[in-house]
């Protein structure tokens, strides 16, 4: 059974930084692309960033390009999201997810098989 546990969320002022971590178990981690999604109140869950199985290919939504960095450590079964220059509009619950899709960096929620419970990120102005 796939288990994904996010950590690292919290309250930060605009311009600050946070590093999210997602520890995975119950899967062969290196065989899964990983993604970070976020969901604000009243909105859909949207992709933030994704990373391929080996880490060579990444995807970022335009609004976070240049500010967020996704990375993974396959030996530790962990994926990270470094978030810098945070803005109030980044406020959301952030979820990590695992995808067994053949697509290198899947971007739609339907292509992900397992989900974490989420971690709240709140950016104050």
PDB file of N, CA and C in Angstrom, residues 36-96:
ATOM      1  N   UNK A  36       3.979  17.498  -6.987  1.00  0.00           N
ATOM      2  CA  UNK A  36       3.412  18.326  -5.917  1.00  0.00           C
ATOM      3  C   UNK A  36       2.214  19.071  -6.496  1.00  0.00           C
ATOM      4  N   UNK A  37       1.113  19.007  -5.794  1.00  0.00           N
ATOM      5  CA  UNK A  37      -0.099  19.708  -6.165  1.00  0.00           C
ATOM      6  C   UNK A  37      -0.486  20.640  -5.021  1.00  0.00           C
ATOM      7  N   UNK A  38      -1.370  21.574  -5.305  1.00  0.00           N
ATOM      8  CA  UNK A  38      -1.890  22.415  -4.235  1.00  0.00           C
ATOM      9  C   UNK A  38      -3.363  22.700  -4.483  1.00  0.00           C
ATOM     10  N   UNK A  39      -4.055  22.933  -3.388  1.00  0.00           N
ATOM     11  CA  UNK A  39      -5.476  23.211  -3.463  1.00  0.00           C
ATOM     12  C   UNK A  39      -5.818  24.303  -2.462  1.00  0.00           C
ATOM     13  N   UNK A  40      -6.286  25.426  -2.981  1.00  0.00           N
ATOM     14  CA  UNK A  40      -6.747  26.525  -2.147  1.00  0.00           C
ATOM     15  C   UNK A  40      -8.247  26.353  -1.903  1.00  0.00           C
ATOM     16  N   UNK A  41      -8.773  26.975  -0.849  1.00  0.00           N
ATOM     17  CA  UNK A  41     -10.211  26.830  -0.549  1.00  0.00           C
ATOM     18  C   UNK A  41     -11.072  27.229  -1.736  1.00  0.00           C
ATOM     19  N   UNK A  42     -12.011  26.368  -2.080  1.00  0.00           N
ATOM     20  CA  UNK A  42     -12.933  26.661  -3.171  1.00  0.00           C
ATOM     21  C   UNK A  42     -12.365  26.481  -4.561  1.00  0.00           C
ATOM     22  N   UNK A  43     -11.135  25.994  -4.641  1.00  0.00           N
ATOM     23  CA  UNK A  43     -10.499  25.823  -5.953  1.00  0.00           C
ATOM     24  C   UNK A  43     -10.145  24.354  -6.182  1.00  0.00           C
ATOM     25  N   UNK A  44      -9.835  24.039  -7.433  1.00  0.00           N
ATOM     26  CA  UNK A  44      -9.444  22.683  -7.776  1.00  0.00           C
ATOM     27  C   UNK A  44      -7.998  22.419  -7.363  1.00  0.00           C
ATOM     28  N   UNK A  45      -7.675  21.144  -7.297  1.00  0.00           N
ATOM     29  CA  UNK A  45      -6.303  20.739  -7.014  1.00  0.00           C
ATOM     30  C   UNK A  45      -5.493  20.839  -8.303  1.00  0.00           C
ATOM     31  N   UNK A  46      -4.445  21.639  -8.278  1.00  0.00           N
ATOM     32  CA  UNK A  46      -3.655  21.902  -9.468  1.00  0.00           C
ATOM     33  C   UNK A  46      -2.204  21.490  -9.287  1.00  0.00           C
ATOM     34  N   UNK A  47      -1.582  21.131 -10.389  1.00  0.00           N
ATOM     35  CA  UNK A  47      -0.170  20.775 -10.372  1.00  0.00           C
ATOM     36  C   UNK A  47       0.675  22.005 -10.022  1.00  0.00           C
ATOM     37  N   UNK A  48       1.702  21.782  -9.237  1.00  0.00           N
ATOM     38  CA  UNK A  48       2.699  22.808  -8.951  1.00  0.00           C
ATOM     39  C   UNK A  48       4.001  22.438  -9.652  1.00  0.00           C
ATOM     40  N   UNK A  49       4.436  21.206  -9.444  1.00  0.00           N
ATOM     41  CA  UNK A  49       5.694  20.741 -10.031  1.00  0.00           C
ATOM     42  C   UNK A  49       5.679  19.218 -10.094  1.00  0.00           C
ATOM     43  N   UNK A  50       6.458  18.682 -11.011  1.00  0.00           N
ATOM     44  CA  UNK A  50       6.587  17.233 -11.131  1.00  0.00           C
ATOM     45  C   UNK A  50       8.013  16.893 -11.507  1.00  0.00           C
ATOM     46  N   UNK A  51       8.412  15.662 -11.188  1.00  0.00           N
ATOM     47  CA  UNK A  51       9.777  15.227 -11.465  1.00  0.00           C
ATOM     48  C   UNK A  51       9.737  13.784 -11.939  1.00  0.00           C
ATOM     49  N   UNK A  52      10.567  13.493 -12.919  1.00  0.00           N
ATOM     50  CA  UNK A  52      10.598  12.157 -13.495  1.00  0.00           C
ATOM     51  C   UNK A  52      11.256  11.162 -12.546  1.00  0.00           C
ATOM     52  N   UNK A  53      11.211   9.890 -12.917  1.00  0.00           N
ATOM     53  CA  UNK A  53      11.684   8.821 -12.038  1.00  0.00           C
ATOM     54  C   UNK A  53      13.127   9.004 -11.603  1.00  0.00           C
ATOM     55  N   UNK A  54      13.979   9.359 -12.542  1.00  0.00           N
ATOM     56  CA  UNK A  54      15.382   9.529 -12.212  1.00  0.00           C
ATOM     57  C   UNK A  54      15.752  10.942 -11.806  1.00  0.00           C
ATOM     58  N   UNK A  55      14.812  11.853 -11.943  1.00  0.00           N
ATOM     59  CA  UNK A  55      15.064  13.231 -11.543  1.00  0.00           C
ATOM     60  C   UNK A  55      15.602  14.136 -12.632  1.00  0.00           C
ATOM     61  N   UNK A  56      15.782  13.587 -13.826  1.00  0.00           N
ATOM     62  CA  UNK A  56      16.409  14.385 -14.879  1.00  0.00           C
ATOM     63  C   UNK A  56      15.463  15.395 -15.508  1.00  0.00           C
ATOM     64  N   UNK A  57      14.166  15.118 -15.438  1.00  0.00           N
ATOM     65  CA  UNK A  57      13.177  15.983 -16.075  1.00  0.00           C
ATOM     66  C   UNK A  57      12.228  16.535 -15.030  1.00  0.00           C
ATOM     67  N   UNK A  58      11.978  17.832 -15.123  1.00  0.00           N
ATOM     68  CA  UNK A  58      11.058  18.472 -14.193  1.00  0.00           C
ATOM     69  C   UNK A  58      10.056  19.332 -14.951  1.00  0.00           C
ATOM     70  N   UNK A  59       8.962  19.605 -14.277  1.00  0.00           N
ATOM     71  CA  UNK A  59       7.920  20.474 -14.797  1.00  0.00           C
ATOM     72  C   UNK A  59       7.500  21.432 -13.680  1.00  0.00           C
ATOM     73  N   UNK A  60       7.247  22.697 -14.064  1.00  0.00           N
ATOM     74  CA  UNK A  60       6.739  23.682 -13.120  1.00  0.00           C
ATOM     75  C   UNK A  60       5.579  24.442 -13.770  1.00  0.00           C
ATOM     76  N   UNK A  61       4.575  24.717 -12.990  1.00  0.00           N
ATOM     77  CA  UNK A  61       3.541  25.615 -13.467  1.00  0.00           C
ATOM     78  C   UNK A  61       4.147  27.008 -13.576  1.00  0.00           C
ATOM     79  N   UNK A  62       3.677  27.787 -14.517  1.00  0.00           N
ATOM     80  CA  UNK A  62       4.304  29.081 -14.793  1.00  0.00           C
ATOM     81  C   UNK A  62       4.406  29.974 -13.563  1.00  0.00           C
ATOM     82  N   UNK A  63       3.404  29.929 -12.708  1.00  0.00           N
ATOM     83  CA  UNK A  63       3.365  30.855 -11.571  1.00  0.00           C
ATOM     84  C   UNK A  63       4.453  30.603 -10.534  1.00  0.00           C
ATOM     85  N   UNK A  64       5.116  29.452 -10.588  1.00  0.00           N
ATOM     86  CA  UNK A  64       6.159  29.157  -9.594  1.00  0.00           C
ATOM     87  C   UNK A  64       7.546  29.036 -10.220  1.00  0.00           C
ATOM     88  N   UNK A  65       7.646  29.148 -11.509  1.00  0.00           N
ATOM     89  CA  UNK A  65       8.941  29.033 -12.178  1.00  0.00           C
ATOM     90  C   UNK A  65       9.903  30.083 -11.651  1.00  0.00           C
ATOM     91  N   UNK A  66      11.119  29.651 -11.339  1.00  0.00           N
ATOM     92  CA  UNK A  66      12.118  30.557 -10.820  1.00  0.00           C
ATOM     93  C   UNK A  66      12.052  30.746  -9.315  1.00  0.00           C
ATOM     94  N   UNK A  67      10.968  30.258  -8.684  1.00  0.00           N
ATOM     95  CA  UNK A  67      10.819  30.396  -7.226  1.00  0.00           C
ATOM     96  C   UNK A  67      10.826  29.042  -6.519  1.00  0.00           C
ATOM     97  N   UNK A  68      10.275  28.036  -7.144  1.00  0.00           N
ATOM     98  CA  UNK A  68      10.173  26.701  -6.536  1.00  0.00           C
ATOM     99  C   UNK A  68      11.115  25.732  -7.236  1.00  0.00           C
ATOM    100  N   UNK A  69      11.622  24.769  -6.476  1.00  0.00           N
ATOM    101  CA  UNK A  69      12.470  23.720  -7.038  1.00  0.00           C
ATOM    102  C   UNK A  69      12.032  22.369  -6.494  1.00  0.00           C
ATOM    103  N   UNK A  70      11.739  21.452  -7.402  1.00  0.00           N
ATOM    104  CA  UNK A  70      11.409  20.090  -7.006  1.00  0.00           C
ATOM    105  C   UNK A  70      12.658  19.225  -7.161  1.00  0.00           C
ATOM    106  N   UNK A  71      12.857  18.319  -6.216  1.00  0.00           N
ATOM    107  CA  UNK A  71      13.988  17.402  -6.284  1.00  0.00           C
ATOM    108  C   UNK A  71      13.598  16.095  -5.597  1.00  0.00           C
ATOM    109  N   UNK A  72      14.398  15.091  -5.801  1.00  0.00           N
ATOM    110  CA  UNK A  72      14.107  13.811  -5.174  1.00  0.00           C
ATOM    111  C   UNK A  72      15.407  13.113  -4.804  1.00  0.00           C
ATOM    112  N   UNK A  73      15.310  12.267  -3.780  1.00  0.00           N
ATOM    113  CA  UNK A  73      16.452  11.461  -3.347  1.00  0.00           C
ATOM    114  C   UNK A  73      15.945  10.029  -3.334  1.00  0.00           C
ATOM    115  N   UNK A  74      16.238   9.287  -4.372  1.00  0.00           N
ATOM    116  CA  UNK A  74      15.648   7.954  -4.505  1.00  0.00           C
ATOM    117  C   UNK A  74      16.118   6.989  -3.419  1.00  0.00           C
ATOM    118  N   UNK A  75      17.328   7.151  -2.943  1.00  0.00           N
ATOM    119  CA  UNK A  75      17.827   6.259  -1.885  1.00  0.00           C
ATOM    120  C   UNK A  75      17.091   6.494  -0.569  1.00  0.00           C
ATOM    121  N   UNK A  76      16.525   7.699  -0.418  1.00  0.00           N
ATOM    122  CA  UNK A  76      15.786   8.027   0.813  1.00  0.00           C
ATOM    123  C   UNK A  76      14.275   7.977   0.609  1.00  0.00           C
ATOM    124  N   UNK A  77      13.850   7.609  -0.603  1.00  0.00           N
ATOM    125  CA  UNK A  77      12.407   7.553  -0.911  1.00  0.00           C
ATOM    126  C   UNK A  77      11.706   8.863  -0.563  1.00  0.00           C
ATOM    127  N   UNK A  78      12.329   9.969  -0.921  1.00  0.00           N
ATOM    128  CA  UNK A  78      11.810  11.272  -0.528  1.00  0.00           C
ATOM    129  C   UNK A  78      11.835  12.237  -1.707  1.00  0.00           C
ATOM    130  N   UNK A  79      10.789  13.030  -1.807  1.00  0.00           N
ATOM    131  CA  UNK A  79      10.729  14.111  -2.780  1.00  0.00           C
ATOM    132  C   UNK A  79      10.570  15.424  -2.013  1.00  0.00           C
ATOM    133  N   UNK A  80      11.169  16.474  -2.549  1.00  0.00           N
ATOM    134  CA  UNK A  80      11.197  17.770  -1.880  1.00  0.00           C
ATOM    135  C   UNK A  80      10.596  18.845  -2.779  1.00  0.00           C
ATOM    136  N   UNK A  81      10.137  19.914  -2.137  1.00  0.00           N
ATOM    137  CA  UNK A  81       9.737  21.107  -2.865  1.00  0.00           C
ATOM    138  C   UNK A  81      10.286  22.299  -2.095  1.00  0.00           C
ATOM    139  N   UNK A  82      11.328  22.906  -2.640  1.00  0.00           N
ATOM    140  CA  UNK A  82      11.894  24.122  -2.059  1.00  0.00           C
ATOM    141  C   UNK A  82      11.129  25.311  -2.602  1.00  0.00           C
ATOM    142  N   UNK A  83      10.563  26.093  -1.715  1.00  0.00           N
ATOM    143  CA  UNK A  83       9.726  27.223  -2.116  1.00  0.00           C
ATOM    144  C   UNK A  83      10.350  28.510  -1.599  1.00  0.00           C
ATOM    145  N   UNK A  84      10.769  29.354  -2.511  1.00  0.00           N
ATOM    146  CA  UNK A  84      11.371  30.637  -2.171  1.00  0.00           C
ATOM    147  C   UNK A  84      10.495  31.777  -2.665  1.00  0.00           C
ATOM    148  N   UNK A  85      10.753  32.968  -2.146  1.00  0.00           N
ATOM    149  CA  UNK A  85      10.010  34.167  -2.558  1.00  0.00           C
ATOM    150  C   UNK A  85       8.507  33.907  -2.533  1.00  0.00           C
ATOM    151  N   UNK A  86       8.058  33.359  -1.441  1.00  0.00           N
ATOM    152  CA  UNK A  86       6.644  32.975  -1.348  1.00  0.00           C
ATOM    153  C   UNK A  86       5.733  34.193  -1.389  1.00  0.00           C
ATOM    154  N   UNK A  87       4.570  33.991  -1.990  1.00  0.00           N
ATOM    155  CA  UNK A  87       3.571  35.038  -2.143  1.00  0.00           C
ATOM    156  C   UNK A  87       2.273  34.605  -1.468  1.00  0.00           C
ATOM    157  N   UNK A  88       1.431  35.550  -1.077  1.00  0.00           N
ATOM    158  CA  UNK A  88       0.149  35.172  -0.463  1.00  0.00           C
ATOM    159  C   UNK A  88      -0.675  34.230  -1.348  1.00  0.00           C
ATOM    160  N   UNK A  89      -0.554  34.367  -2.654  1.00  0.00           N
ATOM    161  CA  UNK A  89      -1.318  33.493  -3.546  1.00  0.00           C
ATOM    162  C   UNK A  89      -0.790  32.066  -3.584  1.00  0.00           C
ATOM    163  N   UNK A  90       0.324  31.805  -2.927  1.00  0.00           N
ATOM    164  CA  UNK A  90       0.820  30.432  -2.795  1.00  0.00           C
ATOM    165  C   UNK A  90       0.133  29.697  -1.649  1.00  0.00           C
ATOM    166  N   UNK A  91      -0.664  30.409  -0.876  1.00  0.00           N
ATOM    167  CA  UNK A  91      -1.364  29.793   0.250  1.00  0.00           C
ATOM    168  C   UNK A  91      -2.306  28.697  -0.230  1.00  0.00           C
ATOM    169  N   UNK A  92      -2.137  27.497   0.325  1.00  0.00           N
ATOM    170  CA  UNK A  92      -2.935  26.334  -0.087  1.00  0.00           C
ATOM    171  C   UNK A  92      -2.518  25.136   0.758  1.00  0.00           C
ATOM    172  N   UNK A  93      -3.264  24.066   0.620  1.00  0.00           N
ATOM    173  CA  UNK A  93      -2.811  22.771   1.113  1.00  0.00           C
ATOM    174  C   UNK A  93      -1.997  22.132  -0.012  1.00  0.00           C
ATOM    175  N   UNK A  94      -0.800  21.695   0.317  1.00  0.00           N
ATOM    176  CA  UNK A  94       0.105  21.102  -0.665  1.00  0.00           C
ATOM    177  C   UNK A  94       0.123  19.586  -0.479  1.00  0.00           C
ATOM    178  N   UNK A  95      -0.032  18.880  -1.600  1.00  0.00           N
ATOM    179  CA  UNK A  95      -0.074  17.424  -1.597  1.00  0.00           C
ATOM    180  C   UNK A  95       1.056  16.877  -2.468  1.00  0.00           C
ATOM    181  N   UNK A  96       1.677  15.810  -2.011  1.00  0.00           N
ATOM    182  CA  UNK A  96       2.552  15.092  -2.921  1.00  0.00           C
ATOM    183  C   UNK A  96       1.820  13.871  -3.454  1.00  0.00           C
TER     184      UNK A  96
END
